[in-house]
Tab-separated table of C-alpha atoms in Angstrom:
chain	number	residue	atom	x	y	z
A	106	UNK	CA	-106.569	-19.527	-76.688
A	107	UNK	CA	-103.545	-18.302	-79.072
A	108	UNK	CA	-102.113	-20.576	-82.210
A	109	UNK	CA	-99.306	-19.942	-83.975
A	110	UNK	CA	-100.102	-19.708	-88.208
A	111	UNK	CA	-97.188	-20.779	-90.291
A	112	UNK	CA	-96.498	-17.851	-91.217
A	113	UNK	CA	-95.282	-16.624	-88.158
A	114	UNK	CA	-98.390	-14.610	-87.200
A	115	UNK	CA	-100.441	-15.290	-84.032
A	116	UNK	CA	-104.389	-16.329	-84.336
A	117	UNK	CA	-106.380	-15.801	-81.615
A	118	UNK	CA	-109.143	-18.119	-80.242
A	119	UNK	CA	-112.203	-16.869	-77.770
A	120	UNK	CA	-115.252	-17.554	-76.866
A	121	UNK	CA	-118.254	-15.040	-76.589
A	122	UNK	CA	-119.874	-14.048	-72.958
A	123	UNK	CA	-122.870	-12.899	-74.674
A	124	UNK	CA	-124.292	-16.548	-73.396
A	125	UNK	CA	-123.985	-15.055	-70.172
A	126	UNK	CA	-126.350	-11.954	-69.838
A	127	UNK	CA	-124.946	-9.643	-67.733
A	128	UNK	CA	-125.812	-5.716	-67.942
A	129	UNK	CA	-123.802	-4.087	-65.229
A	130	UNK	CA	-119.754	-4.351	-64.552
A	131	UNK	CA	-120.460	-6.269	-61.557
A	132	UNK	CA	-122.285	-8.696	-63.323
A	133	UNK	CA	-119.393	-8.808	-65.697
A	134	UNK	CA	-117.215	-9.540	-62.766
A	135	UNK	CA	-119.222	-12.001	-61.986
A	136	UNK	CA	-119.107	-13.810	-65.309
A	137	UNK	CA	-115.405	-14.176	-64.959
A	138	UNK	CA	-115.794	-16.036	-61.710
A	139	UNK	CA	-118.869	-18.036	-62.108
A	140	UNK	CA	-118.139	-19.066	-65.802
A	141	UNK	CA	-114.566	-18.033	-67.752
A	142	UNK	CA	-112.399	-19.064	-65.511
A	143	UNK	CA	-114.314	-22.682	-64.936
A	144	UNK	CA	-113.953	-23.120	-68.722
A	145	UNK	CA	-110.268	-22.500	-68.615
A	146	UNK	CA	-109.835	-25.037	-65.680
A	147	UNK	CA	-111.932	-27.323	-67.754
A	148	UNK	CA	-109.299	-27.236	-70.822
A	149	UNK	CA	-106.567	-27.174	-68.379
A	150	UNK	CA	-104.950	-24.228	-69.833
A	151	UNK	CA	-103.160	-21.049	-67.837
A	152	UNK	CA	-105.130	-18.838	-70.356
A	153	UNK	CA	-108.172	-18.534	-72.338
A	154	UNK	CA	-108.989	-15.973	-74.356
A	155	UNK	CA	-113.071	-14.473	-74.081
A	156	UNK	CA	-114.941	-11.929	-76.261
A	157	UNK	CA	-116.334	-9.929	-73.840
A	158	UNK	CA	-120.063	-8.450	-74.244
A	159	UNK	CA	-120.190	-5.306	-72.649
A	160	UNK	CA	-123.580	-3.945	-72.400
A	161	UNK	CA	-124.119	-0.221	-72.410
A	162	UNK	CA	-124.006	0.288	-68.399
A	163	UNK	CA	-121.098	-1.485	-68.265
A	164	UNK	CA	-119.087	-0.216	-70.851
A	165	UNK	CA	-120.105	2.923	-69.993
A	166	UNK	CA	-118.762	2.411	-66.461
A	167	UNK	CA	-115.801	1.487	-68.083
A	168	UNK	CA	-115.001	3.855	-70.404
A	169	UNK	CA	-115.534	6.725	-67.555
A	170	UNK	CA	-113.595	5.302	-64.714
A	171	UNK	CA	-110.246	4.798	-65.192
A	172	UNK	CA	-109.819	2.760	-61.992
A	173	UNK	CA	-112.746	0.390	-62.595
A	174	UNK	CA	-110.775	-0.472	-66.207
A	175	UNK	CA	-107.962	-1.516	-64.073
A	176	UNK	CA	-109.617	-3.374	-61.644
A	177	UNK	CA	-111.302	-5.148	-64.580
A	178	UNK	CA	-107.751	-5.602	-66.046
A	179	UNK	CA	-106.446	-7.002	-63.017
A	180	UNK	CA	-109.155	-9.351	-62.462
A	181	UNK	CA	-108.877	-10.457	-66.099
A	182	UNK	CA	-105.185	-11.144	-65.010
A	183	UNK	CA	-106.131	-13.173	-62.008
A	184	UNK	CA	-108.458	-15.558	-63.390
A	185	UNK	CA	-106.232	-16.432	-66.121
A	186	UNK	CA	-107.836	-14.882	-69.074
A	187	UNK	CA	-107.259	-12.559	-71.939
A	188	UNK	CA	-109.634	-10.289	-74.149
A	189	UNK	CA	-108.609	-9.088	-77.783
A	190	UNK	CA	-112.131	-8.613	-79.155
A	191	UNK	CA	-115.212	-7.640	-78.078
A	192	UNK	CA	-119.005	-8.263	-79.277
A	193	UNK	CA	-120.508	-4.780	-79.865
A	194	UNK	CA	-123.825	-5.733	-81.233
A	195	UNK	CA	-126.211	-6.187	-78.459
A	196	UNK	CA	-126.658	-2.395	-76.865
A	197	UNK	CA	-128.604	-3.841	-73.861
A	198	UNK	CA	-131.236	-6.653	-72.597
A	199	UNK	CA	-129.734	-9.302	-74.640
A	200	UNK	CA	-130.928	-11.802	-71.617
A	201	UNK	CA	-134.119	-10.718	-71.331
A	202	UNK	CA	-136.852	-12.998	-71.874
A	203	UNK	CA	-137.984	-11.540	-75.541
A	204	UNK	CA	-134.714	-9.929	-77.162
A	205	UNK	CA	-136.538	-10.399	-81.220
A	206	UNK	CA	-135.572	-7.161	-82.794
A	207	UNK	CA	-134.816	-5.122	-79.938
A	208	UNK	CA	-131.195	-6.312	-80.639
A	209	UNK	CA	-131.640	-4.013	-83.688
A	210	UNK	CA	-131.457	-1.198	-81.454
A	211	UNK	CA	-129.978	1.693	-82.166
A	212	UNK	CA	-128.484	0.877	-85.172
A	213	UNK	CA	-125.877	3.295	-86.939
A	214	UNK	CA	-128.441	6.183	-87.792
A	215	UNK	CA	-128.675	6.800	-83.713
A	216	UNK	CA	-126.333	8.723	-82.275
A	217	UNK	CA	-126.128	6.328	-79.667
A	218	UNK	CA	-124.355	3.540	-81.561
A	219	UNK	CA	-121.629	5.783	-82.062
A	220	UNK	CA	-121.030	6.568	-78.625
A	221	UNK	CA	-121.338	3.290	-77.271
A	222	UNK	CA	-119.009	1.812	-79.928
A	223	UNK	CA	-116.670	4.291	-79.400
A	224	UNK	CA	-116.472	3.621	-75.278
A	225	UNK	CA	-116.034	-0.153	-76.592
A	226	UNK	CA	-112.812	0.572	-78.780
A	227	UNK	CA	-111.241	2.716	-75.963
A	228	UNK	CA	-112.264	0.023	-73.267
A	229	UNK	CA	-110.485	-2.443	-75.780
A	230	UNK	CA	-107.209	-0.757	-75.928
A	231	UNK	CA	-106.974	-0.640	-72.002
A	232	UNK	CA	-107.530	-4.270	-71.890
A	233	UNK	CA	-105.680	-5.713	-74.347
A	234	UNK	CA	-102.616	-7.820	-73.287
A	235	UNK	CA	-99.549	-5.967	-72.837
A	236	UNK	CA	-98.017	-8.121	-76.204
A	237	UNK	CA	-100.934	-7.395	-78.243
A	238	UNK	CA	-101.456	-4.500	-80.005
A	239	UNK	CA	-104.618	-4.965	-82.105
A	240	UNK	CA	-108.126	-5.631	-81.332
A	241	UNK	CA	-111.395	-6.105	-82.639
A	242	UNK	CA	-115.211	-5.179	-82.268
A	243	UNK	CA	-118.069	-6.728	-83.777
A	244	UNK	CA	-121.099	-4.380	-84.378
A	245	UNK	CA	-124.775	-4.055	-85.837
A	246	UNK	CA	-124.838	-4.429	-90.050
A	247	UNK	CA	-126.052	-1.039	-90.371
A	248	UNK	CA	-129.554	-1.311	-89.405
A	249	UNK	CA	-132.450	-3.827	-89.485
A	250	UNK	CA	-133.912	-3.551	-93.317
A	251	UNK	CA	-137.111	-2.051	-92.442
A	252	UNK	CA	-137.389	1.877	-91.755
A	253	UNK	CA	-134.440	2.438	-93.603
A	254	UNK	CA	-134.079	5.434	-96.053
A	255	UNK	CA	-131.684	7.538	-97.376
A	256	UNK	CA	-131.569	9.908	-94.666
A	257	UNK	CA	-130.913	7.383	-92.003
A	258	UNK	CA	-128.011	5.495	-94.624
A	259	UNK	CA	-126.413	9.319	-94.608
A	260	UNK	CA	-126.439	9.357	-90.922
A	261	UNK	CA	-125.008	5.989	-90.905
A	262	UNK	CA	-122.185	6.656	-93.203
A	263	UNK	CA	-121.122	10.074	-91.233
A	264	UNK	CA	-121.255	7.744	-87.675
A	265	UNK	CA	-119.042	5.164	-89.478
A	266	UNK	CA	-116.613	8.053	-90.605
A	267	UNK	CA	-116.660	9.671	-87.555
A	268	UNK	CA	-115.488	6.571	-86.030
A	269	UNK	CA	-113.084	5.888	-88.163
A	270	UNK	CA	-111.466	9.022	-87.550
A	271	UNK	CA	-111.684	8.177	-83.422
A	272	UNK	CA	-110.203	4.688	-84.152
A	273	UNK	CA	-107.006	6.736	-85.696
A	274	UNK	CA	-106.904	9.478	-82.627
A	275	UNK	CA	-107.140	6.094	-80.212
A	276	UNK	CA	-104.444	4.548	-82.104
A	277	UNK	CA	-101.986	7.913	-81.940
A	278	UNK	CA	-102.592	8.259	-78.278
A	279	UNK	CA	-102.522	4.407	-77.004
A	280	UNK	CA	-100.435	2.826	-79.710
A	281	UNK	CA	-103.494	0.071	-80.024
A	282	UNK	CA	-105.333	-0.631	-83.191
A	283	UNK	CA	-108.778	-1.359	-82.790
A	284	UNK	CA	-111.093	-2.291	-85.813
A	285	UNK	CA	-114.344	-2.327	-85.796
A	286	UNK	CA	-116.420	-5.188	-88.142
A	287	UNK	CA	-120.031	-4.848	-89.194
A	288	UNK	CA	-121.591	-8.384	-89.187
A	289	UNK	CA	-123.650	-9.303	-91.568
A	290	UNK	CA	-126.904	-10.857	-90.879
A	291	UNK	CA	-129.968	-12.343	-92.014
A	292	UNK	CA	-132.670	-9.493	-92.328
A	293	UNK	CA	-130.233	-6.620	-91.812
A	294	UNK	CA	-129.146	-3.950	-94.624
A	295	UNK	CA	-125.882	-5.641	-94.948
A	296	UNK	CA	-127.309	-9.249	-95.067
A	297	UNK	CA	-124.742	-10.883	-96.783
A	298	UNK	CA	-120.823	-10.178	-97.139
A	299	UNK	CA	-121.515	-9.105	-100.668
A	300	UNK	CA	-123.485	-6.519	-99.064
A	301	UNK	CA	-121.167	-5.308	-97.194
A	302	UNK	CA	-118.592	-4.392	-99.789
A	303	UNK	CA	-120.527	-1.170	-101.358
A	304	UNK	CA	-120.681	0.661	-97.587
A	305	UNK	CA	-117.665	-0.404	-96.639
A	306	UNK	CA	-115.941	0.997	-99.900
A	307	UNK	CA	-117.544	4.035	-99.646
A	308	UNK	CA	-116.235	4.967	-96.329
A	309	UNK	CA	-112.576	3.408	-97.159
A	310	UNK	CA	-111.190	3.143	-93.977
A	311	UNK	CA	-108.647	0.312	-92.931
A	312	UNK	CA	-110.048	0.028	-89.427
A	313	UNK	CA	-113.574	-0.753	-90.630
A	314	UNK	CA	-114.285	-4.090	-92.230
A	315	UNK	CA	-116.555	-6.863	-91.386
A	316	UNK	CA	-117.171	-9.690	-88.894
A	317	UNK	CA	-117.816	-13.031	-90.634
A	318	UNK	CA	-120.268	-14.931	-88.735
A	319	UNK	CA	-120.333	-18.174	-90.326
A	320	UNK	CA	-123.956	-19.237	-89.066
A	321	UNK	CA	-124.869	-15.910	-90.929
A	322	UNK	CA	-122.762	-17.316	-94.128
A	323	UNK	CA	-124.641	-20.476	-94.020
A	324	UNK	CA	-128.013	-19.416	-93.883
A	325	UNK	CA	-127.828	-17.245	-96.394
A	326	UNK	CA	-126.447	-19.921	-98.307
A	327	UNK	CA	-123.096	-18.204	-99.214
A	328	UNK	CA	-120.421	-20.242	-100.655
A	329	UNK	CA	-117.659	-19.286	-97.741
A	330	UNK	CA	-114.927	-19.438	-100.680
A	331	UNK	CA	-116.568	-16.837	-102.876
A	332	UNK	CA	-117.601	-14.476	-100.264
A	333	UNK	CA	-114.257	-14.439	-98.870
A	334	UNK	CA	-112.435	-14.230	-102.195
A	335	UNK	CA	-114.915	-11.364	-102.962
A	336	UNK	CA	-113.879	-9.025	-99.482
A	337	UNK	CA	-110.535	-9.855	-100.466
A	338	UNK	CA	-110.929	-8.721	-104.014
A	339	UNK	CA	-112.394	-5.499	-102.661
A	340	UNK	CA	-109.651	-5.081	-100.040
A	341	UNK	CA	-112.434	-5.293	-97.471
A	342	UNK	CA	-110.423	-6.361	-94.568
A	343	UNK	CA	-111.978	-9.221	-92.214
A	344	UNK	CA	-111.680	-7.907	-88.647
A	345	UNK	CA	-112.830	-10.836	-87.201
A	346	UNK	CA	-114.745	-13.845	-87.445
A	347	UNK	CA	-117.623	-15.841	-85.357
A	348	UNK	CA	-117.532	-19.503	-85.509
A	349	UNK	CA	-120.836	-20.630	-85.536
A	350	UNK	CA	-123.513	-22.928	-86.730
A	351	UNK	CA	-126.874	-22.956	-88.040
A	352	UNK	CA	-129.760	-25.358	-88.240
A	353	UNK	CA	-129.905	-27.220	-91.501
A	354	UNK	CA	-133.210	-28.993	-92.874
A	355	UNK	CA	-132.566	-31.007	-95.905
A	356	UNK	CA	-136.316	-32.145	-96.664
A	357	UNK	CA	-138.525	-29.278	-94.742
A	358	UNK	CA	-141.702	-30.896	-96.525
A	359	UNK	CA	-141.440	-34.000	-94.590
A	360	UNK	CA	-143.895	-33.809	-91.440
A	361	UNK	CA	-141.314	-35.199	-89.441
A	362	UNK	CA	-139.064	-32.321	-90.197
A	363	UNK	CA	-141.299	-29.852	-89.663
A	364	UNK	CA	-142.289	-31.330	-86.102
A	365	UNK	CA	-138.018	-31.299	-85.412
A	366	UNK	CA	-137.819	-27.606	-86.177
A	367	UNK	CA	-140.775	-26.529	-84.570
A	368	UNK	CA	-138.901	-27.602	-81.570
A	369	UNK	CA	-136.590	-24.487	-81.902
A	370	UNK	CA	-139.021	-21.647	-82.455
A	371	UNK	CA	-138.848	-20.247	-79.433
A	372	UNK	CA	-139.635	-16.819	-77.872
A	373	UNK	CA	-136.450	-15.230	-77.025
A	374	UNK	CA	-134.468	-14.645	-80.263
A	375	UNK	CA	-135.167	-14.365	-84.122
A	376	UNK	CA	-134.546	-17.179	-85.514
A	377	UNK	CA	-134.334	-15.659	-89.711
A	378	UNK	CA	-135.175	-18.494	-92.352
A	379	UNK	CA	-133.823	-19.033	-95.777
A	380	UNK	CA	-134.133	-21.234	-98.512
A	381	UNK	CA	-132.734	-21.200	-102.091
A	382	UNK	CA	-133.964	-22.616	-105.318
A	383	UNK	CA	-133.408	-22.600	-109.021
A	384	UNK	CA	-136.609	-20.728	-110.026
A	385	UNK	CA	-137.428	-18.278	-106.977
A	386	UNK	CA	-133.458	-17.620	-105.827
A	387	UNK	CA	-133.083	-16.905	-102.182
A	388	UNK	CA	-136.665	-16.778	-100.195
A	389	UNK	CA	-136.770	-16.069	-96.565
A	390	UNK	CA	-138.887	-15.393	-93.453
A	391	UNK	CA	-138.254	-12.910	-90.067
A	392	UNK	CA	-138.528	-15.881	-87.765
A	393	UNK	CA	-138.921	-19.988	-88.066
A	394	UNK	CA	-142.214	-20.238	-86.786
A	395	UNK	CA	-143.452	-18.030	-89.873
A	396	UNK	CA	-141.726	-20.328	-92.057
A	397	UNK	CA	-143.518	-23.087	-90.552
A	398	UNK	CA	-146.890	-21.627	-90.371
A	399	UNK	CA	-149.389	-23.472	-92.514
A	400	UNK	CA	-149.578	-21.876	-96.186
A	401	UNK	CA	-146.053	-19.904	-95.148
A	402	UNK	CA	-144.149	-18.378	-97.721
A	403	UNK	CA	-141.462	-20.662	-97.997
A	404	UNK	CA	-141.110	-22.712	-100.977
A	405	UNK	CA	-140.571	-26.510	-99.709
A	406	UNK	CA	-138.798	-28.188	-102.141
A	407	UNK	CA	-135.272	-27.170	-101.382
A	408	UNK	CA	-133.225	-27.307	-97.780
A	409	UNK	CA	-134.151	-24.790	-95.112
A	410	UNK	CA	-131.544	-23.244	-92.917
A	411	UNK	CA	-132.781	-21.308	-89.674
A	412	UNK	CA	-130.370	-18.668	-87.884
A	413	UNK	CA	-130.444	-20.486	-84.681
A	414	UNK	CA	-126.527	-21.021	-83.479
A	415	UNK	CA	-126.549	-24.542	-82.347
A	416	UNK	CA	-123.536	-25.966	-80.282
A	417	UNK	CA	-120.529	-26.490	-82.385
A	418	UNK	CA	-120.155	-29.630	-81.520
A	419	UNK	CA	-123.870	-30.971	-81.190
A	420	UNK	CA	-124.797	-34.148	-82.604
A	421	UNK	CA	-128.385	-33.113	-83.775
A	422	UNK	CA	-131.031	-35.915	-83.865
A	423	UNK	CA	-132.386	-36.894	-87.365
A	424	UNK	CA	-133.616	-35.506	-89.390
A	425	UNK	CA	-132.252	-32.538	-88.615
A	426	UNK	CA	-128.207	-31.296	-89.028
A	427	UNK	CA	-126.195	-28.408	-88.626
A	428	UNK	CA	-123.826	-26.183	-90.793
A	429	UNK	CA	-120.883	-27.184	-89.547
A	430	UNK	CA	-119.271	-28.103	-92.706
A	431	UNK	CA	-119.860	-24.295	-93.674
A	432	UNK	CA	-117.829	-23.581	-90.974
A	433	UNK	CA	-115.181	-25.963	-91.670
A	434	UNK	CA	-114.954	-24.463	-95.150
A	435	UNK	CA	-114.568	-21.001	-94.340
A	436	UNK	CA	-111.936	-21.585	-91.757
A	437	UNK	CA	-109.880	-23.518	-94.216
A	438	UNK	CA	-109.833	-19.811	-96.459
A	439	UNK	CA	-109.701	-17.785	-92.964
A	440	UNK	CA	-106.831	-19.179	-91.495
A	441	UNK	CA	-105.698	-22.033	-93.568
A	442	UNK	CA	-103.675	-20.205	-96.295
A	443	UNK	CA	-100.389	-18.714	-96.594
A	444	UNK	CA	-101.604	-15.766	-94.758
A	445	UNK	CA	-104.637	-15.394	-92.590
A	446	UNK	CA	-107.684	-13.233	-93.346
A	447	UNK	CA	-108.114	-12.548	-89.990
A	448	UNK	CA	-106.333	-13.342	-86.413
A	449	UNK	CA	-109.131	-13.028	-84.306
A	450	UNK	CA	-112.027	-15.929	-84.070
A	451	UNK	CA	-114.633	-16.275	-81.677
A	452	UNK	CA	-117.221	-19.232	-80.992
A	453	UNK	CA	-120.554	-17.553	-80.361
A	454	UNK	CA	-123.203	-20.088	-78.988
A	455	UNK	CA	-125.663	-17.468	-77.309
A	456	UNK	CA	-128.549	-19.504	-77.451
A	457	UNK	CA	-127.854	-22.778	-75.002
A	458	UNK	CA	-131.062	-21.612	-72.846
A	459	UNK	CA	-132.990	-21.269	-75.806
A	460	UNK	CA	-132.240	-24.807	-77.398
A	461	UNK	CA	-135.185	-27.469	-76.736
A	462	UNK	CA	-135.050	-29.283	-73.342
A	463	UNK	CA	-133.094	-32.285	-74.509
A	464	UNK	CA	-130.058	-30.338	-75.698
A	465	UNK	CA	-130.150	-27.595	-72.523
A	466	UNK	CA	-127.730	-27.754	-70.636
A	467	UNK	CA	-128.785	-28.314	-66.363
A	468	UNK	CA	-126.549	-26.052	-64.545
A	469	UNK	CA	-123.564	-24.515	-64.762
A	470	UNK	CA	-121.003	-27.381	-64.663
A	471	UNK	CA	-122.999	-28.625	-68.021
A	472	UNK	CA	-122.424	-25.296	-69.962
A	473	UNK	CA	-118.986	-25.121	-68.898
A	474	UNK	CA	-118.853	-28.643	-70.229
A	475	UNK	CA	-120.599	-27.542	-73.550
A	476	UNK	CA	-118.433	-24.621	-73.852
A	477	UNK	CA	-115.154	-26.063	-73.549
A	478	UNK	CA	-115.996	-28.947	-76.111
A	479	UNK	CA	-116.882	-25.930	-78.408
A	480	UNK	CA	-113.590	-24.745	-78.087
A	481	UNK	CA	-112.023	-28.084	-77.889
A	482	UNK	CA	-113.603	-29.047	-81.653
A	483	UNK	CA	-112.460	-25.277	-82.816
A	484	UNK	CA	-108.890	-25.935	-81.342
A	485	UNK	CA	-108.651	-29.325	-83.508
A	486	UNK	CA	-109.876	-27.483	-86.567
A	487	UNK	CA	-107.222	-24.974	-86.114
A	488	UNK	CA	-104.584	-27.588	-85.813
A	489	UNK	CA	-105.459	-29.949	-88.330
A	490	UNK	CA	-104.983	-26.331	-91.052
A	491	UNK	CA	-101.390	-26.339	-89.739
A	492	UNK	CA	-101.546	-24.014	-86.563
A	493	UNK	CA	-99.556	-25.240	-83.954
A	494	UNK	CA	-101.505	-24.358	-79.998
A	495	UNK	CA	-99.275	-22.136	-78.058
A	496	UNK	CA	-99.247	-22.375	-74.274
């Protein structure tokens, strides 16, 4: 979906296809048919933006076979779909029964991460619509925090410097500018937007910046305006933003609240949980079940937030809510000013099948309806900020 910003530029809105597991190119093509085109039709639009997730095997096939890349581009056009952004965070196995810590491998100290991201950039340059010259790829925020030392940090810095050189060369070759955004996430080396400023400043490349995920922002209790103002002051570009909402529990000491939270503790994904107090500052656990364990490490005198991407339009039953207000605040700063801080927005709710049973979609049609409802909510937020929806 495209929107005209008051400054005359085009802002793109997509939804991320990592909600539809696929490891191969054939799987990606099936996604377009079974999920993405039905969402477009449900919205009644001639064109819909999607943020593709390409696992290692699919990305390699497209990067090494020009005819396969042309075929995917043709299929996108045929189904009324367009791609300006890719999700390059998960490497493979994102649809496995247990993902947890695996999603952080390989990290930026491993050569595989550089090669995979390079492939994604080259593929995206070939997928961009003819009238679009800039693409974006979100990626791992360096690494999970454990097993990280100065040697691995040096390797990561060198890899990102090499990536910058390759992006420059790709621009010279194709005329397409592909930018990469480290995506701050709780528990990672770059956990907050503040953590991104120093390493990105050291790299100093205008095609490498941040991807602001509003669920992660909220989980870490970052104030959106403070965070985005700091990035702007440090001249760190916001390459893209993923529009998402975390789980919020106002009174975690109450038994009924803990019971409600327990319904979201599931075996597939990590749900990092955080709280902040005046005396202890920001405290957290790697997963929700750790926070809920008897005698757990988190203070329960202040609200908890869990890294669980709940559907944007979900009307959660009391006593739980979502951090949709944080998303709205961030969006007002991202695109509500005189000039947008980013032009690539992506709804990223990949946890539909991990939701408690009563919220989980039953079949493709309900999933299509849910994704369409998220996009309609995002559309309304954008038009309320003065952007004009384009055909």
